[in-house]
mmCIF file of N, CA and C in Angstrom:
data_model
loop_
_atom_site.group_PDB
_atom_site.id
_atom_site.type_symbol
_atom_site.label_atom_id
_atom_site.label_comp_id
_atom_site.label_asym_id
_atom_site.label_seq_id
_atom_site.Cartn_x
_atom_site.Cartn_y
_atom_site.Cartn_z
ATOM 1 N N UNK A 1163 9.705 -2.001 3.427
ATOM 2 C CA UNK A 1163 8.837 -1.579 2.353
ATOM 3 C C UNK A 1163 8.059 -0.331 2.764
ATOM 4 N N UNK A 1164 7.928 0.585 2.038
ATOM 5 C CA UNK A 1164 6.687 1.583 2.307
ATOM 6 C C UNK A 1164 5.615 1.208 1.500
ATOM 7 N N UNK A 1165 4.408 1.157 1.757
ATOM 8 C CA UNK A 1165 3.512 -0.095 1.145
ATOM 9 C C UNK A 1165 1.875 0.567 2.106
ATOM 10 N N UNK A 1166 0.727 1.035 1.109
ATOM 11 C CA UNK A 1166 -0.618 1.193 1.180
ATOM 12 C C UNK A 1166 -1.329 -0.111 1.063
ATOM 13 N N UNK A 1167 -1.841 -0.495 1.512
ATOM 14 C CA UNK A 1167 -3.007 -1.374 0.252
ATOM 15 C C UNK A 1167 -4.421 -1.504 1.310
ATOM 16 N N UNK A 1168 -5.247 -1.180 0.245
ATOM 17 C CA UNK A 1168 -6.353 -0.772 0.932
ATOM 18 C C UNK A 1168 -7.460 -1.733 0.467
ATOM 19 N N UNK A 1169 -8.662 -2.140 1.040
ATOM 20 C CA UNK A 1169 -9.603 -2.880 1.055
ATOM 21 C C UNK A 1169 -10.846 -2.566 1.496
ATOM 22 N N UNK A 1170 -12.360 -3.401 1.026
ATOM 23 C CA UNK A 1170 -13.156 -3.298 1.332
ATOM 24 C C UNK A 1170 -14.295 -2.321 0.715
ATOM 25 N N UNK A 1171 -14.264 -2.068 -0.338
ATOM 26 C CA UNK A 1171 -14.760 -1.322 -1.271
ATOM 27 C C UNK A 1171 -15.814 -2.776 -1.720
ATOM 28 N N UNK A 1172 -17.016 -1.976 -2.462
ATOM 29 C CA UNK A 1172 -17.877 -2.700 -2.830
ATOM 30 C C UNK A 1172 -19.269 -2.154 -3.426
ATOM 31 N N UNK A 1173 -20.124 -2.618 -3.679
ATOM 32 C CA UNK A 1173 -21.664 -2.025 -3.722
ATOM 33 C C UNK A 1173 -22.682 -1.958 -2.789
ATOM 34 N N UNK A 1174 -23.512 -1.002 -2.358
ATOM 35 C CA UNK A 1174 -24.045 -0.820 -1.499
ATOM 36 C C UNK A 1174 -25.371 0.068 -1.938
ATOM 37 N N UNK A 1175 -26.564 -0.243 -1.183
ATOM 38 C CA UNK A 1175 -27.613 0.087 -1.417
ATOM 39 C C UNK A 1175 -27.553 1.746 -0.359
ATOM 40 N N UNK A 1176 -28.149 3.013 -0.944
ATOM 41 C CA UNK A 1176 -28.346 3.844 0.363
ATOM 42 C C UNK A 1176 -29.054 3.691 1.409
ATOM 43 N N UNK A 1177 -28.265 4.275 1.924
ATOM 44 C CA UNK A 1177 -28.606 3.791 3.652
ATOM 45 C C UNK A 1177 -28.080 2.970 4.471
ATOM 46 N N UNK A 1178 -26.798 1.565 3.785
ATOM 47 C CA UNK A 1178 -26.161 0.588 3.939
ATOM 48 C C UNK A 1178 -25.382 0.944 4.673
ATOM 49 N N UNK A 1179 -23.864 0.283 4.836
ATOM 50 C CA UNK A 1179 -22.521 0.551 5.167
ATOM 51 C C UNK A 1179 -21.763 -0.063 4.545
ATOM 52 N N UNK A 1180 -20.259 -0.054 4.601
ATOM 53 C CA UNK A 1180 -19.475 -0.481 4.594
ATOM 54 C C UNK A 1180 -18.176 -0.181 5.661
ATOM 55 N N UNK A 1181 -17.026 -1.361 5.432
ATOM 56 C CA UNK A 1181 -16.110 -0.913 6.226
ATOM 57 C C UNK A 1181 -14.694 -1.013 5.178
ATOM 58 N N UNK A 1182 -13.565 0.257 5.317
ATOM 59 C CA UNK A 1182 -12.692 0.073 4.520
ATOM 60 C C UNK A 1182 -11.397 -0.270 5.301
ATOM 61 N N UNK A 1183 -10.567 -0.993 4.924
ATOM 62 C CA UNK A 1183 -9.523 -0.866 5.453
ATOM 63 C C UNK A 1183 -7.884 -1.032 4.712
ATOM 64 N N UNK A 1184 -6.734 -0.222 5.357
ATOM 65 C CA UNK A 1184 -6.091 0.034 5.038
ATOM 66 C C UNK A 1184 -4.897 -0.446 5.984
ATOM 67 N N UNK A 1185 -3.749 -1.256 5.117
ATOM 68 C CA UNK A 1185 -2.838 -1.970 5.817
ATOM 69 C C UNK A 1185 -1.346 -0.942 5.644
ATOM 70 N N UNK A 1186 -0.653 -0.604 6.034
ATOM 71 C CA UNK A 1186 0.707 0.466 6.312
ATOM 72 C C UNK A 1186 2.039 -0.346 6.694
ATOM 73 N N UNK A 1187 3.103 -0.205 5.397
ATOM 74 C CA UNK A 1187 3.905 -0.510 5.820
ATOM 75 C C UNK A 1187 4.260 0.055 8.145
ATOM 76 N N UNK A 1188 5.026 -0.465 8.278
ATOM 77 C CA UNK A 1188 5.681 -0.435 9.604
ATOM 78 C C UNK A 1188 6.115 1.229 9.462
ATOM 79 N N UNK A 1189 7.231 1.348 8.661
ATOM 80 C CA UNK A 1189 7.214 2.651 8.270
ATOM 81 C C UNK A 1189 6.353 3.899 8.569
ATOM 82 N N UNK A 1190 5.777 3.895 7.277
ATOM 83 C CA UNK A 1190 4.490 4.967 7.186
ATOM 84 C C UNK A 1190 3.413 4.646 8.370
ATOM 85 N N UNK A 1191 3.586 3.841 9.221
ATOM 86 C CA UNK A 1191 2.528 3.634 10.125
ATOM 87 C C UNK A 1191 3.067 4.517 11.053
ATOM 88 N N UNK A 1192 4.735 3.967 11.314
ATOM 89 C CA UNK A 1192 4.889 4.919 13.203
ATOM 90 C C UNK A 1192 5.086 6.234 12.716
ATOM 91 N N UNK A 1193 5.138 6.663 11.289
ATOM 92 C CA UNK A 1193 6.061 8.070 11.318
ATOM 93 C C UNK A 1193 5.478 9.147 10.681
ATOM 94 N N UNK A 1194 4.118 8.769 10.547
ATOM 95 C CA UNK A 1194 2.566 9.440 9.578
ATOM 96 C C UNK A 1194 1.835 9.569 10.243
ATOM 97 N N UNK A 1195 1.159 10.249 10.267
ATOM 98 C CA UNK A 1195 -0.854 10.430 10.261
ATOM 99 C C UNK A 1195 -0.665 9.138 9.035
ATOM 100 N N UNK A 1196 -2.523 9.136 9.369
ATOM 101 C CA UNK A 1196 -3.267 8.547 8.069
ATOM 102 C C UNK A 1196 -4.275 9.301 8.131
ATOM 103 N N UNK A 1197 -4.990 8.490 6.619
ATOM 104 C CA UNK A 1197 -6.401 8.918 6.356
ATOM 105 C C UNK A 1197 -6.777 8.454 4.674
ATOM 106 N N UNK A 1198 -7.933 8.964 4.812
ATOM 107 C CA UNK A 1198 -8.357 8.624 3.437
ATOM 108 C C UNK A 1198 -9.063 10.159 2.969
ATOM 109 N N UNK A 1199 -9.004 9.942 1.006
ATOM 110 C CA UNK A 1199 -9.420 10.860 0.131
ATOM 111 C C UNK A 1199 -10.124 10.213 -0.738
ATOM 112 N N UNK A 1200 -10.628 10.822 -1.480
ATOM 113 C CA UNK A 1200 -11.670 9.790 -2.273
ATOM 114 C C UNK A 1200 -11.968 11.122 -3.997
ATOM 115 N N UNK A 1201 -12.119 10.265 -4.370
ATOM 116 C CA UNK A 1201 -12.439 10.761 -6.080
ATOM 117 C C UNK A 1201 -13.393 10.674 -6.798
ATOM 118 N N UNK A 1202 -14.552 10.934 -7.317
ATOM 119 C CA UNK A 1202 -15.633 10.593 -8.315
ATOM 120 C C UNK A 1202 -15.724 10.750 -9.195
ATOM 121 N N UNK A 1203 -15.542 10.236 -10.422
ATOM 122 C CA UNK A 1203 -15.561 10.688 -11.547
ATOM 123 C C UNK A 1203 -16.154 12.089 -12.170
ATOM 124 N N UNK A 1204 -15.253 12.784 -12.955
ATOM 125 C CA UNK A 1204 -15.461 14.209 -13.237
ATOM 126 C C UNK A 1204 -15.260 15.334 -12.520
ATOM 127 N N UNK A 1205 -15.009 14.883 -10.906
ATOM 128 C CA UNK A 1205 -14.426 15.372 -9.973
ATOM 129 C C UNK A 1205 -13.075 15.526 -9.150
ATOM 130 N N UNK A 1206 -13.280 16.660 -8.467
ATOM 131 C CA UNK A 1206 -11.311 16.472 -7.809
ATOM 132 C C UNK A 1206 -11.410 15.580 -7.143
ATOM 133 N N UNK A 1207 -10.510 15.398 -6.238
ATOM 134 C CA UNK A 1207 -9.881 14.754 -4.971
ATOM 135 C C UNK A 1207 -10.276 15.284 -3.992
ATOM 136 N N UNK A 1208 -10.918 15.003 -3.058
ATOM 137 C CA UNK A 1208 -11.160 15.469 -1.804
ATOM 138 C C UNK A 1208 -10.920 15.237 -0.415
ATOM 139 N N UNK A 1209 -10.943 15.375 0.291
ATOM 140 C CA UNK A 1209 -10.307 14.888 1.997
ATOM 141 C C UNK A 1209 -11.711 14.124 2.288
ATOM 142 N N UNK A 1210 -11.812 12.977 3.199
ATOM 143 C CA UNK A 1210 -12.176 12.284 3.439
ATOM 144 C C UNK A 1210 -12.503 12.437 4.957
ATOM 145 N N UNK A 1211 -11.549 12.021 5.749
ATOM 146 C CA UNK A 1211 -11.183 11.690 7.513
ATOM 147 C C UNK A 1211 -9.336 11.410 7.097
ATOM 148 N N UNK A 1212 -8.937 11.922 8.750
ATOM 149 C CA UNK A 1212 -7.703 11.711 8.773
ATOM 150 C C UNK A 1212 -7.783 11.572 10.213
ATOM 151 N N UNK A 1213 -6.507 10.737 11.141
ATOM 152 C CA UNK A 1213 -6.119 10.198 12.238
ATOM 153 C C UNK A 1213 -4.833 10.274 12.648
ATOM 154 N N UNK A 1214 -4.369 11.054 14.017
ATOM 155 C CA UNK A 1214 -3.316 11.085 14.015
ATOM 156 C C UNK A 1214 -2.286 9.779 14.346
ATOM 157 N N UNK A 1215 -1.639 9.707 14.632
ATOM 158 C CA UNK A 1215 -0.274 8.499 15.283
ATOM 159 C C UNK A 1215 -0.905 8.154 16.413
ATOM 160 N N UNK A 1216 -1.627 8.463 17.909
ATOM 161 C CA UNK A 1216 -1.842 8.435 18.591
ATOM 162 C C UNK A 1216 -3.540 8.140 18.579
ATOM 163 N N UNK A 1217 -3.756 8.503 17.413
ATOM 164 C CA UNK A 1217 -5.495 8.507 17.389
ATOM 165 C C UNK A 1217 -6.300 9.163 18.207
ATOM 166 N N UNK A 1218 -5.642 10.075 18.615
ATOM 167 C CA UNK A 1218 -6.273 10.396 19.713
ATOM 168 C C UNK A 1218 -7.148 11.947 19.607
ATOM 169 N N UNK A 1219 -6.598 11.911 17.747
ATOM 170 C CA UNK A 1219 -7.266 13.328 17.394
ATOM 171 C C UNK A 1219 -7.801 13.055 15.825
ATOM 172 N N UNK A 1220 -9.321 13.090 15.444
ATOM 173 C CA UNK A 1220 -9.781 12.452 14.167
ATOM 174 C C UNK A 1220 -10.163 13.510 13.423
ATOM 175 N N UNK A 1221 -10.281 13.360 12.071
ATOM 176 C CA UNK A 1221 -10.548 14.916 11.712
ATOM 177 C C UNK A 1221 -11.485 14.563 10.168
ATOM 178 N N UNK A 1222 -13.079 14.857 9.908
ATOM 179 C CA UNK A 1222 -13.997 14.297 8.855
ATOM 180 C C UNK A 1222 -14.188 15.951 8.158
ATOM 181 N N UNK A 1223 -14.155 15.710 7.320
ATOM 182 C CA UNK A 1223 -14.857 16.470 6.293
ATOM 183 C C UNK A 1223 -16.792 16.232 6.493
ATOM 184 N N UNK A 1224 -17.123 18.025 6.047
ATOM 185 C CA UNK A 1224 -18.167 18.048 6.948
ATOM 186 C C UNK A 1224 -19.160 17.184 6.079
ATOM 187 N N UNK A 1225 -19.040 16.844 4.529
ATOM 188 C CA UNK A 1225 -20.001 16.188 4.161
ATOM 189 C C UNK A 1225 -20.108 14.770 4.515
ATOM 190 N N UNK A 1226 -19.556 14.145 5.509
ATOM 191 C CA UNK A 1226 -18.969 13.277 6.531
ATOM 192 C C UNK A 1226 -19.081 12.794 7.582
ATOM 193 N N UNK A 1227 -19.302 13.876 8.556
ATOM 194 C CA UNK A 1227 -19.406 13.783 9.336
ATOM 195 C C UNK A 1227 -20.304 13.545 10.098
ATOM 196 N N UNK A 1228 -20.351 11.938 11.044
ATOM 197 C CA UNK A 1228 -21.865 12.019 12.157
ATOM 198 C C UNK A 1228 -22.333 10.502 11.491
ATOM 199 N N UNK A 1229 -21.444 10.178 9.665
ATOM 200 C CA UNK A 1229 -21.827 9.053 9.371
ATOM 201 C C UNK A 1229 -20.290 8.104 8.844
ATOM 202 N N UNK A 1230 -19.534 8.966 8.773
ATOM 203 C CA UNK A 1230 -18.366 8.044 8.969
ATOM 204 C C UNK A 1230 -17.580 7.961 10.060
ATOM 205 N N UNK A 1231 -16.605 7.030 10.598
ATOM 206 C CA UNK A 1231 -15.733 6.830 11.746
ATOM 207 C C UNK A 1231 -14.681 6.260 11.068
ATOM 208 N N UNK A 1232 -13.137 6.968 11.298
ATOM 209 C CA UNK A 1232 -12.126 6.722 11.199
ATOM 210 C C UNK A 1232 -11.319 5.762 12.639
ATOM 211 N N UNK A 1233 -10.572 5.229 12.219
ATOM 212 C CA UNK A 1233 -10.304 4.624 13.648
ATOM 213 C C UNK A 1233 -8.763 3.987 13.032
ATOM 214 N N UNK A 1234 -8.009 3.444 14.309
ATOM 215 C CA UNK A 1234 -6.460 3.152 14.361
ATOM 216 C C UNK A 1234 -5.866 1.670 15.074
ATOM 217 N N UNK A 1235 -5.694 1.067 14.463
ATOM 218 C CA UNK A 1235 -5.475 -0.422 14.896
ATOM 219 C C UNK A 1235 -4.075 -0.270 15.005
ATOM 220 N N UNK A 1236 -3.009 -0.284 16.348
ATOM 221 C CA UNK A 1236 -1.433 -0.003 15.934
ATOM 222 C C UNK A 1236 -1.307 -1.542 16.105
ATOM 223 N N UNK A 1237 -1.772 -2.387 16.396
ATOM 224 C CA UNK A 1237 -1.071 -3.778 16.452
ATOM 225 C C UNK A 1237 -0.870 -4.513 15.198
ATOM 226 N N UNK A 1238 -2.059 -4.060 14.490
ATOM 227 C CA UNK A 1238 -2.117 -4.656 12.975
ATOM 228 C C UNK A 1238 -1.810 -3.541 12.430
ATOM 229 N N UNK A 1239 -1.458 -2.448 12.202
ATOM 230 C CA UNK A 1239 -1.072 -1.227 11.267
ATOM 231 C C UNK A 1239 -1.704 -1.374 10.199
ATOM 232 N N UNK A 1240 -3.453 -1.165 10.595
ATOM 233 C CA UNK A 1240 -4.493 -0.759 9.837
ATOM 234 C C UNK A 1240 -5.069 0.356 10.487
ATOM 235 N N UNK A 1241 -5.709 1.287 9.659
ATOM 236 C CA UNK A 1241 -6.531 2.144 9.338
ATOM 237 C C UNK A 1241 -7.696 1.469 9.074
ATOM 238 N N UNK A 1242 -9.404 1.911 9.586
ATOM 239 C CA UNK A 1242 -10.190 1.897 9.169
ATOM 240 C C UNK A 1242 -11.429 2.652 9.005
ATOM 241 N N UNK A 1243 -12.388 2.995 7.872
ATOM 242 C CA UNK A 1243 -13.164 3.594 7.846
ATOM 243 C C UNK A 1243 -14.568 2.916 7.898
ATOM 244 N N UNK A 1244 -15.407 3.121 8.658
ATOM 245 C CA UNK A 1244 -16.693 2.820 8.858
ATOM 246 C C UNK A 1244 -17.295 3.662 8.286
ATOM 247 N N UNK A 1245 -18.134 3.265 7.774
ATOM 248 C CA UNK A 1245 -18.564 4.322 6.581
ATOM 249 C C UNK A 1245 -20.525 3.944 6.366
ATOM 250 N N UNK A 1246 -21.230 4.907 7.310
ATOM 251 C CA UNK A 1246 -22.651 3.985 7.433
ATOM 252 C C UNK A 1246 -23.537 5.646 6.470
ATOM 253 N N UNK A 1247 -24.901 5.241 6.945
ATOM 254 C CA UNK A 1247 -26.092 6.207 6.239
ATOM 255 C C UNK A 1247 -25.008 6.270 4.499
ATOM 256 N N UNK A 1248 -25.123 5.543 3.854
ATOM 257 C CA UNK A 1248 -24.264 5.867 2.780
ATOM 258 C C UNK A 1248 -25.104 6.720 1.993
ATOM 259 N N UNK A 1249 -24.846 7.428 1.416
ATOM 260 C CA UNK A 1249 -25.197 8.353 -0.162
ATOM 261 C C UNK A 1249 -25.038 8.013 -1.073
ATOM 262 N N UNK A 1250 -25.615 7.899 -2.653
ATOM 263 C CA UNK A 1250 -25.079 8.028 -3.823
ATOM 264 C C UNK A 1250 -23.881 8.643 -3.907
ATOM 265 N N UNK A 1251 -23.781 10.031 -3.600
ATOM 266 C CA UNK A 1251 -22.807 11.031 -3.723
ATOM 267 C C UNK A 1251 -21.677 10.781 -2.983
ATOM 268 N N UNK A 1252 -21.737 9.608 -2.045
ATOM 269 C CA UNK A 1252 -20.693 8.859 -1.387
ATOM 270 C C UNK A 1252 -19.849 8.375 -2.562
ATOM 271 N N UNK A 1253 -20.172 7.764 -4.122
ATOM 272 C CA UNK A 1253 -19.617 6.799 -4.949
ATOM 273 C C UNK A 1253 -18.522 7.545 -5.659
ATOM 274 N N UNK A 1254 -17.152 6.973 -5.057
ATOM 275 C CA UNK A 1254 -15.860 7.206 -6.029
ATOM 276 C C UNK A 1254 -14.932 6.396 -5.358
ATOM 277 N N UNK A 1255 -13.693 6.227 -5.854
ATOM 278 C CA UNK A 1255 -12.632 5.769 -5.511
ATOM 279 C C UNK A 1255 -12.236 6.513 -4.380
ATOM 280 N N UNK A 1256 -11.903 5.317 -3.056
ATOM 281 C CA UNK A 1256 -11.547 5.921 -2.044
ATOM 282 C C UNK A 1256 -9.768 5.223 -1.949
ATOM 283 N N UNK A 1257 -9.069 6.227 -1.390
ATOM 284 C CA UNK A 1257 -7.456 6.265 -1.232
ATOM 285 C C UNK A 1257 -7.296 6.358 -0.058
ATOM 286 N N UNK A 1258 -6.044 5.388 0.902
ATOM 287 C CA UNK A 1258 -5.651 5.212 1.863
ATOM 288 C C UNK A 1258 -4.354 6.253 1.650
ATOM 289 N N UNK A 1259 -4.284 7.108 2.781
ATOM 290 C CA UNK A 1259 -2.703 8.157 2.611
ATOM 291 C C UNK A 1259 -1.903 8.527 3.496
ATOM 292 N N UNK A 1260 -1.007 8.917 3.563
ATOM 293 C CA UNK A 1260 0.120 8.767 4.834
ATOM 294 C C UNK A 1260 1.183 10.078 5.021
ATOM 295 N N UNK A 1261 1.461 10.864 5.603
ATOM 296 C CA UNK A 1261 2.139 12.156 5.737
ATOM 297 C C UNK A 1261 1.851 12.576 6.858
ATOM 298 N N UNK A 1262 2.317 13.930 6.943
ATOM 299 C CA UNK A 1262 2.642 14.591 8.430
ATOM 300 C C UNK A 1262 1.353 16.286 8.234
ATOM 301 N N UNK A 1263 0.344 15.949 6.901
ATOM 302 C CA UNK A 1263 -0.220 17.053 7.176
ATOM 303 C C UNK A 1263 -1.519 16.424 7.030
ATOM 304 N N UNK A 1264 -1.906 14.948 6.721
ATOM 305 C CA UNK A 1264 -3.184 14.307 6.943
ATOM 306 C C UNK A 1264 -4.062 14.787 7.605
ATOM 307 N N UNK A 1265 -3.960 14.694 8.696
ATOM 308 C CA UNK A 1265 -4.917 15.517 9.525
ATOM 309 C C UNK A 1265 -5.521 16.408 9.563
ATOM 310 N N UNK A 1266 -4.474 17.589 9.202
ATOM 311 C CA UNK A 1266 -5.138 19.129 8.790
ATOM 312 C C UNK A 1266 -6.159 18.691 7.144
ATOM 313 N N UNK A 1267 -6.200 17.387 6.275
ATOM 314 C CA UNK A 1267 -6.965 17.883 5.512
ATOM 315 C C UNK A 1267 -6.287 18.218 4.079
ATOM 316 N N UNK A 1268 -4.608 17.655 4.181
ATOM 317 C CA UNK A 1268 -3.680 18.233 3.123
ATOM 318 C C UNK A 1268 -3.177 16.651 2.915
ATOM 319 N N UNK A 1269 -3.150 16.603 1.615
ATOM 320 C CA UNK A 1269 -2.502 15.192 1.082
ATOM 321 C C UNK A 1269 -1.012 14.663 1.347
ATOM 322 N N UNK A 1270 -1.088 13.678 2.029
ATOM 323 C CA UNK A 1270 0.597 13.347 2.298
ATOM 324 C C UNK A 1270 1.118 12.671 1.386
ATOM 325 N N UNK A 1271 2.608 12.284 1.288
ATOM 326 C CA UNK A 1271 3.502 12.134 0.026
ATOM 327 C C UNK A 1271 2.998 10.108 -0.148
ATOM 328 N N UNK A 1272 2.656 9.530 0.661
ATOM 329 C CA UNK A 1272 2.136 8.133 0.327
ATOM 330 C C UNK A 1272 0.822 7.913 0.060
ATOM 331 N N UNK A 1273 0.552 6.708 -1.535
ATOM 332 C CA UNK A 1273 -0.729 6.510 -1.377
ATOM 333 C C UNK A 1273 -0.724 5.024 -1.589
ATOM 334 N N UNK A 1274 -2.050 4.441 -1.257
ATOM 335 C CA UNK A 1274 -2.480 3.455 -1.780
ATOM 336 C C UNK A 1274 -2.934 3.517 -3.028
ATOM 337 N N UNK A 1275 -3.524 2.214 -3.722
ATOM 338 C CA UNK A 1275 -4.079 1.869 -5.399
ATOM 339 C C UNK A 1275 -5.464 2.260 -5.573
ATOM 340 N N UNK A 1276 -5.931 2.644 -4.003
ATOM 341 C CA UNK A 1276 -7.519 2.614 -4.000
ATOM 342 C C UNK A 1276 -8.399 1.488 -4.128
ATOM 343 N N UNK A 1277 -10.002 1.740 -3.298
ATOM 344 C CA UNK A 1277 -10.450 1.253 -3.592
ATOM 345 C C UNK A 1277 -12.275 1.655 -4.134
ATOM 346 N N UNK A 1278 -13.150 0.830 -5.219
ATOM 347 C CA UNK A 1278 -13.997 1.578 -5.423
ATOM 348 C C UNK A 1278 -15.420 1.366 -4.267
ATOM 349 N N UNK A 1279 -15.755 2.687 -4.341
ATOM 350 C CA UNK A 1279 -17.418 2.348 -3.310
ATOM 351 C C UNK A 1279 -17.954 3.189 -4.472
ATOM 352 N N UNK A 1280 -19.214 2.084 -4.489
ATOM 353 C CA UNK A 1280 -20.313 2.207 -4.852
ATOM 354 C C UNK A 1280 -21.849 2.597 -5.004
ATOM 355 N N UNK A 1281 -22.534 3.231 -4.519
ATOM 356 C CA UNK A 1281 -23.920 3.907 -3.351
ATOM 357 C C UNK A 1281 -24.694 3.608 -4.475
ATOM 358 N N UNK A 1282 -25.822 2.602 -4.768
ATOM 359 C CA UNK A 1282 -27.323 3.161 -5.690
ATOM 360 C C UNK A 1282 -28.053 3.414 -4.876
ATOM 361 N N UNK A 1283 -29.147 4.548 -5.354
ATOM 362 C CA UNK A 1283 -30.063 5.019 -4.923
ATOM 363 C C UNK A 1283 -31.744 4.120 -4.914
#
């Protein structure tokens, strides 16, 4: 199967956390980057964090950075995002994604269904 499915979306007060996670076919796990993008209503798509195969190289978007952590589970072929100091402006649908240009920040050809986060102020 090539197969996203992502979790852990919810409501959250600012300042909270959450943690997201994202399960990868076998596939898209050994032969991708990952990462996540996220959406807000009325808005584009944007890059999120991305992780290579090795994890050994992470890459946040700067409105991002210092309060989220991407990270790489290869035994369970999850992805996860820690996601703390939350924002309002944090709130949209976040997407689990899979390709060979993730990293740099460019959308790869697999996605997940998403999931929603929430931030009140």
């Amino acid at each position: 199967q090539v197969q996203l499915v992502e979790s852990g979306g919810g409501l959250v007060q600012a300042g909270g956390s959450l943690k997201l996670s994202c399960v990868a076919s076998r596939r898209l796990f050994n032969m991708n980057d990952l990462g996540w993008f996220r959406q807000a209503p009325g808005k584009e798509r944007e890059f999120v964090a991305g992780i290579s195969g090795s994890g050994g190289r992470k890459t946040y978007a700067d409105s991002v950075k210092g309060r989220f952590i991407i990270s790489r589970d290869n035994a369970k072929g999850t992805i996860y995002l820690q996601m703390n100091s939350l924002k309002p402006e944090d709130t949209a649908v976040y997407y689990c994604n899979a390709g060979k240009t993730v990293v740099a920040g460019i959308v790869g050809e697999y996605w997940g269904q998403g999931t929603q986060v929430t931030v009140s102020s």
